[in-house]
Amino acid sequence: MKLLITGGAGFIGSNFVHYWLKNHPEDEVTVLDKLTYAGNLRNLETVVDKIKFVKGDICDRELVFSIVKDIDTIVHFAAESHNDRAAMDPESFVRTNVLGTFTLLDAARLNGLKRFHHVSTDEVFGHLPLGAGFFNENTPYAPRSTYPASKAAADHFVRAYHITFGLPVTISNCSNNYGPYHFPEKIIPLFICNLKEGKKVPVYGDGLYVRDWIHVEDHCRGIEAILLKGKIGETYCLGGKDSEVSNLELTKKLLALTGRDESFIEYVKDRPGHDRRYSIDYTKAKSELDWEPRINLDDGLKATVQWYADNQAWVDKIRSGVYQEYYKRQYGKDESLTL
Ligand code: NAD
Ligand code: TDX
């Protein structure tokens, strides 16, 4: 395959690049990434000579059309992905998540690509009450805030391109990921980094919000299964292995793993439009793709805390902002990499 991986310098995208090169070394991989604050070329440091890296915007039609001429498969990760930022700057979410996805779809259609896989989120389904119900592929769309609203719009365009133009698409709606290279603005890496530095961790509201955590490697295997065995035009829901916990339970696990006590918890003001609970029923992926998550939360968190301990230099460069200089040195371009 000749793959274009958008957002391949971000958290899940870079894990996918590593996963794909390891398991499909014969394939050609191009990464297109704008290197926003969330993109970090250091995530690809060990494979930079095995891929073609293009720094650019998925909304740049001319650039996207020139790249897809040599591509047969797009795996589309690039997005604005953080709910707290979406409340402050919804426009950039509409631009990248909706217009960017549309631009890639149009390029895929007009260049006759063999596959467009769209990486989406379970947040498009809205939220669930505590202790009852699951999301699956038949759950109606009901996003409640601007990030999932933009992802839902993108999902609709992907489906529309399949129905209207016959573009061979697949979609995955996945629950909350964690693991290596996770940008320390999301709860798990933020809390690990704070606790290691002896800082308190900000728990929003009552802390009783529930997430269904999936290790990023299980997500990458799920996308691989969809690319290799999934049915064109179909959606697959991917979720974690018995990993549904409240933020407070999650925080207590992280306190134990970092040797801190509950005095490090600080309850802070709630997130606006905070979704109460997400939970995925992945029966379809299990029965049709023979996929299921393998990594339970306790093992995955232990490995993740260890990864952050082993990669302190990566953390320090992000926390100080130096990480954005790496592209300049690697590619010799003298341009600003700030947002
Ligand atoms: P991330 O924020 O870590 O990475 C996003 C990447 O996209 C960054 O490298 C960034 O530079 C790049 N990017 C942003 N705007 C761009 C643009 N206009 N053009 C080109 N590149 C651009 O995000 P993530 O957590 O790795 O999420 C990846 C995808 O998976 C997203 O589509 C997200 O909606 C989806 N998803 C994430 C999770 C999760 O828990 N993180 C769960 C389900 C689905
Ligand atoms: O400091 C914090 N304190 C806190 O209590 C942060 C950053 C978060 N939280 C809470 C809010 C959520 O209930 O933790 C939970 C998880 O928050 P995030 O890590 O911001 O993730 P979430 O908003 O659930 O969304 C994530 O999963 C679905 C990803 O960021 C999305 O891109 C993905 O689609």
Coordinates of C-alpha atoms and ligand atoms in Angstrom, one line a residue:
M1 CA 0.0 0.0 0.0
K2 CA 1.0 3.6 -0.5
L3 CA -0.5 5.3 2.6
L4 CA -1.1 8.9 3.4
I5 CA -1.3 9.3 7.2
T6 CA -2.7 12.7 8.1
G7 CA -1.9 14.0 11.6
G8 CA 0.9 11.4 11.8
A9 CA 3.0 13.7 14.1
G10 CA 0.2 13.7 16.7
F11 CA -0.5 11.2 19.5
I12 CA -2.5 8.5 17.8
G13 CA -1.2 9.2 14.3
S14 CA 2.4 8.8 15.3
N15 CA 1.6 5.5 17.2
F16 CA -0.1 4.3 14.0
V17 CA 3.0 5.2 11.9
H18 CA 5.2 3.2 14.2
Y19 CA 2.7 0.3 14.3
W20 CA 2.3 0.3 10.5
L21 CA 6.0 0.4 9.7
K22 CA 6.7 -2.4 12.2
N23 CA 3.9 -4.7 10.8
H24 CA 3.9 -3.7 7.1
P25 CA 7.5 -2.7 6.4
E26 CA 7.0 -3.2 2.6
D27 CA 4.4 -0.3 2.5
E28 CA 5.2 3.3 1.6
V29 CA 4.2 5.9 4.2
T30 CA 3.7 9.6 3.7
V31 CA 2.8 11.8 6.7
L32 CA 1.0 15.1 6.2
D33 CA 0.9 17.2 9.3
K34 CA 0.7 20.9 9.9
L35 CA 2.7 20.6 13.2
T36 CA 0.2 22.6 15.3
Y37 CA 1.0 22.8 19.0
A38 CA -0.2 19.1 19.1
G39 CA 2.1 17.9 16.4
N40 CA 5.6 16.9 17.4
L41 CA 8.1 15.6 14.9
R42 CA 10.0 14.0 17.7
N43 CA 7.2 11.5 17.9
L44 CA 8.6 10.2 14.6
E45 CA 12.3 10.7 15.3
T46 CA 13.2 7.0 15.1
V47 CA 11.4 6.4 11.8
V48 CA 12.0 9.7 10.1
D49 CA 14.2 8.1 7.4
K50 CA 11.6 5.5 6.6
I51 CA 8.8 7.9 5.8
K52 CA 8.1 10.9 3.6
F53 CA 7.1 13.8 5.9
V54 CA 5.3 16.8 4.5
K55 CA 4.6 19.8 6.7
G56 CA 1.3 21.2 5.5
D57 CA -2.4 21.8 6.1
I58 CA -5.1 19.4 5.1
C59 CA -7.2 22.4 4.1
D60 CA -4.6 23.4 1.5
R61 CA -6.3 22.0 -1.6
E62 CA -3.3 22.4 -4.0
L63 CA -0.9 20.7 -1.6
V64 CA -3.3 17.8 -0.8
F65 CA -4.1 17.2 -4.5
S66 CA -0.4 17.1 -5.3
I67 CA 0.3 14.6 -2.5
V68 CA -2.5 12.1 -3.2
K69 CA -1.4 11.6 -6.8
D70 CA 1.1 9.0 -5.4
I71 CA -1.2 7.5 -2.8
D72 CA -3.7 4.7 -2.8
T73 CA -5.0 4.8 0.8
I74 CA -5.6 7.7 3.2
V75 CA -5.8 7.1 7.0
H76 CA -7.1 10.4 8.3
F77 CA -6.2 11.3 11.9
A78 CA -5.5 15.1 11.5
A79 CA -7.8 17.1 13.7
E80 CA -8.1 19.6 16.4
S81 CA -8.8 17.2 19.2
H82 CA -9.0 18.8 22.7
N83 CA -12.4 19.6 24.1
D84 CA -11.1 22.4 26.4
R85 CA -9.6 24.2 23.4
A86 CA -12.8 23.7 21.4
A87 CA -14.8 25.8 23.9
M88 CA -12.3 28.6 23.5
D89 CA -11.7 28.5 19.7
P90 CA -14.5 26.6 17.9
E91 CA -13.6 28.1 14.5
S92 CA -10.3 26.2 14.2
F93 CA -12.2 23.0 14.9
V94 CA -14.7 23.7 12.1
R95 CA -11.8 24.6 9.7
T96 CA -9.6 21.6 10.2
N97 CA -12.1 18.9 11.2
V98 CA -14.8 19.8 8.6
L99 CA -13.1 21.7 5.8
G100 CA -9.9 19.7 6.1
T101 CA -11.8 16.4 5.9
F102 CA -13.8 17.6 2.9
T103 CA -10.6 18.6 1.1
L104 CA -9.1 15.2 1.6
L105 CA -12.3 13.5 0.5
D106 CA -12.5 15.5 -2.7
A107 CA -8.8 14.8 -3.5
A108 CA -9.5 11.0 -2.8
R109 CA -12.5 11.1 -5.1
L110 CA -11.0 13.0 -8.0
N111 CA -7.8 10.9 -7.9
G112 CA -9.6 7.5 -7.6
L113 CA -8.1 6.4 -4.3
K114 CA -8.7 2.8 -3.2
R115 CA -9.6 3.6 0.4
F116 CA -10.3 6.5 2.7
H117 CA -10.3 5.5 6.4
H118 CA -11.7 8.2 8.7
V119 CA -10.6 8.1 12.4
S120 CA -13.5 9.5 14.4
T121 CA -14.6 9.5 18.1
D122 CA -17.4 8.1 20.2
E123 CA -18.2 11.7 21.3
V124 CA -20.3 12.1 18.2
F125 CA -23.0 10.0 19.9
G126 CA -23.4 12.5 22.8
H127 CA -23.3 11.1 26.3
L128 CA -24.8 8.3 28.4
P129 CA -26.2 8.3 32.0
L130 CA -24.0 6.7 34.7
G131 CA -24.3 3.0 34.8
A132 CA -26.6 2.4 31.8
G133 CA -26.3 1.8 28.1
F134 CA -23.6 1.7 25.4
F135 CA -22.8 3.3 22.1
N136 CA -22.8 1.1 19.0
E137 CA -22.9 1.6 15.3
N138 CA -26.7 2.2 15.4
T139 CA -26.6 4.9 18.1
P140 CA -28.0 8.2 16.6
Y141 CA -25.6 11.1 16.4
A142 CA -26.1 13.7 19.2
P143 CA -22.9 15.7 19.8
R144 CA -23.2 18.2 22.6
S145 CA -20.2 20.4 22.2
T146 CA -18.1 21.9 19.4
Y147 CA -15.3 19.3 19.0
P148 CA -17.7 16.3 18.6
A149 CA -20.0 18.5 16.5
S150 CA -17.2 19.1 14.1
K151 CA -16.2 15.4 14.1
A152 CA -19.9 14.4 13.5
A153 CA -20.1 16.8 10.5
A154 CA -16.9 15.2 9.1
D155 CA -18.4 11.7 9.6
H156 CA -21.5 12.8 7.6
F157 CA -19.3 14.1 4.8
V158 CA -17.4 10.8 4.7
R159 CA -20.6 8.8 4.4
A160 CA -22.0 11.2 1.9
Y161 CA -18.9 10.8 -0.4
H162 CA -19.5 7.0 -0.3
I163 CA -23.2 7.2 -1.1
T164 CA -23.0 10.0 -3.7
F165 CA -19.7 9.3 -5.4
G166 CA -19.0 5.7 -4.5
L167 CA -15.7 6.6 -2.7
P168 CA -14.5 3.5 -0.8
V169 CA -14.7 4.7 2.8
T170 CA -14.6 3.2 6.3
I171 CA -15.1 5.0 9.6
S172 CA -14.0 4.1 13.1
N173 CA -15.6 5.7 16.2
C174 CA -13.2 5.0 19.1
S175 CA -13.3 5.8 22.8
N176 CA -10.6 7.7 24.9
N177 CA -7.1 6.6 24.0
Y178 CA -4.0 6.7 26.2
G179 CA -0.4 5.6 25.8
P180 CA 3.0 6.8 24.5
Y181 CA 3.3 10.3 22.9
H182 CA 0.1 11.5 24.4
F183 CA 0.2 15.3 24.6
P184 CA 0.2 16.4 28.2
E185 CA -3.0 18.5 28.0
K186 CA -5.3 15.4 28.2
I187 CA -6.1 14.0 31.6
I188 CA -3.8 10.9 31.8
P189 CA -0.5 12.5 30.5
L190 CA -1.2 15.8 32.3
F191 CA -1.8 14.1 35.6
I192 CA 1.3 11.8 35.2
C193 CA 3.5 14.8 34.5
N194 CA 2.0 17.0 37.3
L195 CA 2.4 14.2 39.8
K196 CA 5.9 13.5 38.9
E197 CA 6.7 17.2 39.3
G198 CA 5.0 17.3 42.7
K199 CA 2.1 19.4 41.4
K200 CA -1.6 19.0 42.1
V201 CA -4.0 17.5 39.5
P202 CA -7.1 19.5 38.5
V203 CA -10.2 17.2 38.7
Y204 CA -13.2 18.9 36.9
G205 CA -16.5 19.1 38.8
D206 CA -17.4 16.2 40.9
G207 CA -14.9 13.8 39.2
L208 CA -17.7 11.3 38.6
Y209 CA -17.5 11.6 34.8
V210 CA -16.8 8.2 33.2
R211 CA -14.6 7.3 30.2
D212 CA -14.0 4.0 28.4
W213 CA -10.2 3.9 28.1
I214 CA -8.5 2.1 25.3
H215 CA -4.7 1.7 24.9
V216 CA -3.5 3.4 21.7
E217 CA -1.9 0.1 20.5
D218 CA -5.4 -1.6 20.6
H219 CA -6.8 1.3 18.6
C220 CA -4.0 1.0 16.0
R221 CA -4.7 -2.8 15.7
G222 CA -8.4 -2.0 15.2
I223 CA -7.7 0.4 12.4
E224 CA -5.4 -2.2 10.8
A225 CA -8.2 -4.8 11.0
I226 CA -10.7 -2.3 9.4
L227 CA -8.2 -1.5 6.6
L228 CA -7.5 -5.2 5.9
K229 CA -10.9 -6.8 6.6
G230 CA -13.5 -4.1 7.0
K231 CA -16.5 -3.7 4.6
I232 CA -16.5 -0.6 2.4
G233 CA -19.1 2.0 3.6
E234 CA -19.2 0.6 7.1
T235 CA -18.6 2.1 10.5
Y236 CA -16.9 0.2 13.4
C237 CA -17.0 1.2 17.1
L238 CA -13.8 0.5 19.0
G239 CA -13.5 0.5 22.8
G240 CA -11.3 -0.5 25.7
K241 CA -10.9 -3.8 27.6
D242 CA -13.0 -3.6 30.8
S243 CA -11.6 0.0 31.2
E244 CA -14.6 2.1 32.2
V245 CA -13.7 4.2 35.2
S246 CA -14.6 7.6 36.7
N247 CA -12.0 10.3 36.5
L248 CA -11.7 10.1 40.3
E249 CA -11.0 6.3 40.1
L250 CA -8.5 7.0 37.3
T251 CA -6.8 9.7 39.4
K252 CA -6.5 7.4 42.3
K253 CA -4.8 4.7 40.1
L254 CA -2.3 7.4 38.9
L255 CA -1.7 8.6 42.4
A256 CA -0.8 5.0 43.4
L257 CA 1.4 4.5 40.4
T258 CA 3.4 7.7 41.1
G259 CA 3.6 7.3 44.9
R260 CA 1.4 10.3 45.7
D261 CA -1.6 10.6 48.1
E262 CA -5.0 12.2 47.8
S263 CA -3.8 15.6 49.0
F264 CA -2.6 16.0 45.4
I265 CA -6.2 16.1 44.1
E266 CA -7.6 19.6 43.5
Y267 CA -11.3 19.9 42.6
V268 CA -11.7 22.7 40.0
K269 CA -14.6 24.3 38.1
D270 CA -16.3 22.0 35.7
R271 CA -15.8 21.9 31.9
P272 CA -18.7 23.6 30.0
G273 CA -20.9 21.0 28.3
H274 CA -19.1 18.2 30.1
D275 CA -20.3 14.7 28.8
R276 CA -21.2 12.4 31.7
R277 CA -20.2 9.0 30.4
Y278 CA -18.9 7.3 27.2
S279 CA -19.0 3.5 26.8
I280 CA -18.5 1.4 23.7
D281 CA -20.1 -1.9 22.6
Y282 CA -17.5 -3.3 20.1
T283 CA -19.5 -6.5 19.3
K284 CA -19.5 -5.7 15.5
A285 CA -15.7 -5.3 15.3
K286 CA -15.3 -8.5 17.3
S287 CA -17.7 -10.6 15.2
E288 CA -16.8 -9.1 11.7
L289 CA -13.1 -8.3 12.1
D290 CA -12.1 -10.7 14.9
W291 CA -10.8 -7.6 16.8
E292 CA -11.0 -7.0 20.5
P293 CA -8.8 -4.9 22.8
R294 CA -6.1 -6.8 24.7
I295 CA -4.6 -4.3 27.1
N296 CA -6.5 -3.8 30.4
L297 CA -6.4 -0.4 32.2
D298 CA -4.2 -1.4 35.1
D299 CA -1.5 -2.9 32.8
G300 CA -1.8 -0.1 30.3
L301 CA -1.5 2.6 32.9
K302 CA 1.5 1.0 34.5
A303 CA 3.2 0.8 31.1
T304 CA 2.2 4.4 30.3
V305 CA 3.6 5.8 33.6
Q306 CA 6.8 3.9 32.9
W307 CA 7.0 5.3 29.3
Y308 CA 6.7 8.9 30.7
A309 CA 9.5 8.1 33.2
D310 CA 11.7 6.7 30.5
N311 CA 11.0 9.7 28.2
Q312 CA 11.5 12.7 30.5
A313 CA 13.4 14.6 27.8
W314 CA 10.4 14.3 25.5
V315 CA 8.2 15.7 28.3
D316 CA 10.6 18.5 29.2
K317 CA 10.8 19.7 25.6
I318 CA 7.0 19.9 25.4
R319 CA 6.5 21.5 28.7
S320 CA 9.2 24.1 27.8
G321 CA 8.0 24.6 24.1
V322 CA 11.3 23.6 22.7
Y323 CA 9.8 20.6 20.8
Q324 CA 8.6 22.9 18.0
E325 CA 12.2 23.7 17.1
Y326 CA 12.9 20.1 16.0
Y327 CA 11.4 20.4 12.5
K328 CA 13.6 23.4 11.8
R329 CA 16.8 21.5 12.6
Q330 CA 15.7 18.3 10.9
Y331 CA 14.6 19.9 7.7
G332 CA 16.7 23.1 7.7
K333 CA 13.7 25.3 7.2
D334 CA 13.7 28.7 8.9
E335 CA 10.1 29.2 9.6
S336 CA 7.8 29.7 12.6
L337 CA 6.2 26.6 13.9
T338 CA 4.0 28.3 16.4
L339 CA 0.2 28.1 15.8
Ligands
NAD1 P1 -3.6 15.1 18.4 O1 -4.2 16.5 18.8 O2 -2.6 14.5 19.3 O3 -3.0 15.2 17.0 C1 -3.5 15.8 15.9 C2 -2.5 16.0 14.8 O4 -3.1 16.6 13.7 C3 -1.3 16.9 15.2 O5 -0.1 16.3 14.8 C4 -1.5 18.2 14.5 O6 -0.4 18.9 14.2 C5 -2.3 17.7 13.2 N1 -3.1 18.7 12.6 C6 -4.0 19.5 13.2 N2 -4.6 20.4 12.3 C7 -4.0 20.0 11.1 C8 -4.2 20.5 9.8 N3 -5.1 21.5 9.6 N4 -3.5 20.0 8.8 C9 -2.6 19.0 9.0 N5 -2.4 18.5 10.3 C10 -3.1 19.0 11.3 O7 -4.9 14.2 18.2 P2 -5.0 12.6 18.6 O8 -5.5 12.5 20.0 O9 -3.9 11.9 18.1 O10 -6.3 12.3 17.7 C11 -6.1 11.8 16.3 C12 -7.5 11.5 15.7 O11 -8.2 10.5 16.5 C13 -8.4 12.8 15.7 O12 -9.1 12.8 14.5 C14 -9.3 12.5 16.9 O13 -10.6 13.1 16.7 C15 -9.4 11.0 16.9 N6 -9.7 10.4 18.2 C16 -9.0 10.7 19.3 C17 -9.2 10.0 20.5 C18 -8.3 10.3 21.7 O14 -8.7 9.8 22.8 N7 -7.3 11.1 21.6 C19 -10.2 9.1 20.6 C20 -11.0 8.9 19.4 C21 -10.8 9.5 18.2
TDX2 O1 -7.3 18.5 33.7 C1 -8.3 17.8 33.4 N1 -9.2 17.4 34.4 C2 -10.3 16.6 34.2 O2 -11.0 16.3 35.2 C3 -8.6 17.3 32.1 C4 -7.7 17.7 30.9 C5 -9.7 16.5 31.9 N2 -10.5 16.2 32.9 C6 -11.7 15.3 32.7 C7 -12.6 15.7 31.5 C8 -13.1 14.4 31.0 O3 -14.2 13.9 31.8 O4 -11.1 14.0 32.2 C9 -11.9 13.4 31.2 C10 -11.0 13.2 30.0 O5 -10.7 14.5 29.5 P1 -9.7 14.6 28.2 O6 -8.5 13.9 28.5 O7 -9.7 16.1 27.9 O8 -10.5 13.8 27.1 P2 -12.0 13.9 26.5 O9 -12.5 15.3 26.6 O10 -12.8 12.8 27.2 O11 -11.8 13.5 25.0 C11 -10.8 12.6 24.5 O12 -11.4 11.4 24.1 C12 -12.2 11.4 23.0 C13 -10.0 13.1 23.4 O13 -9.4 14.4 23.8 C14 -10.8 13.3 22.2 O14 -10.0 13.8 21.1 C15 -11.4 12.0 21.8 O15 -12.2 12.1 20.7

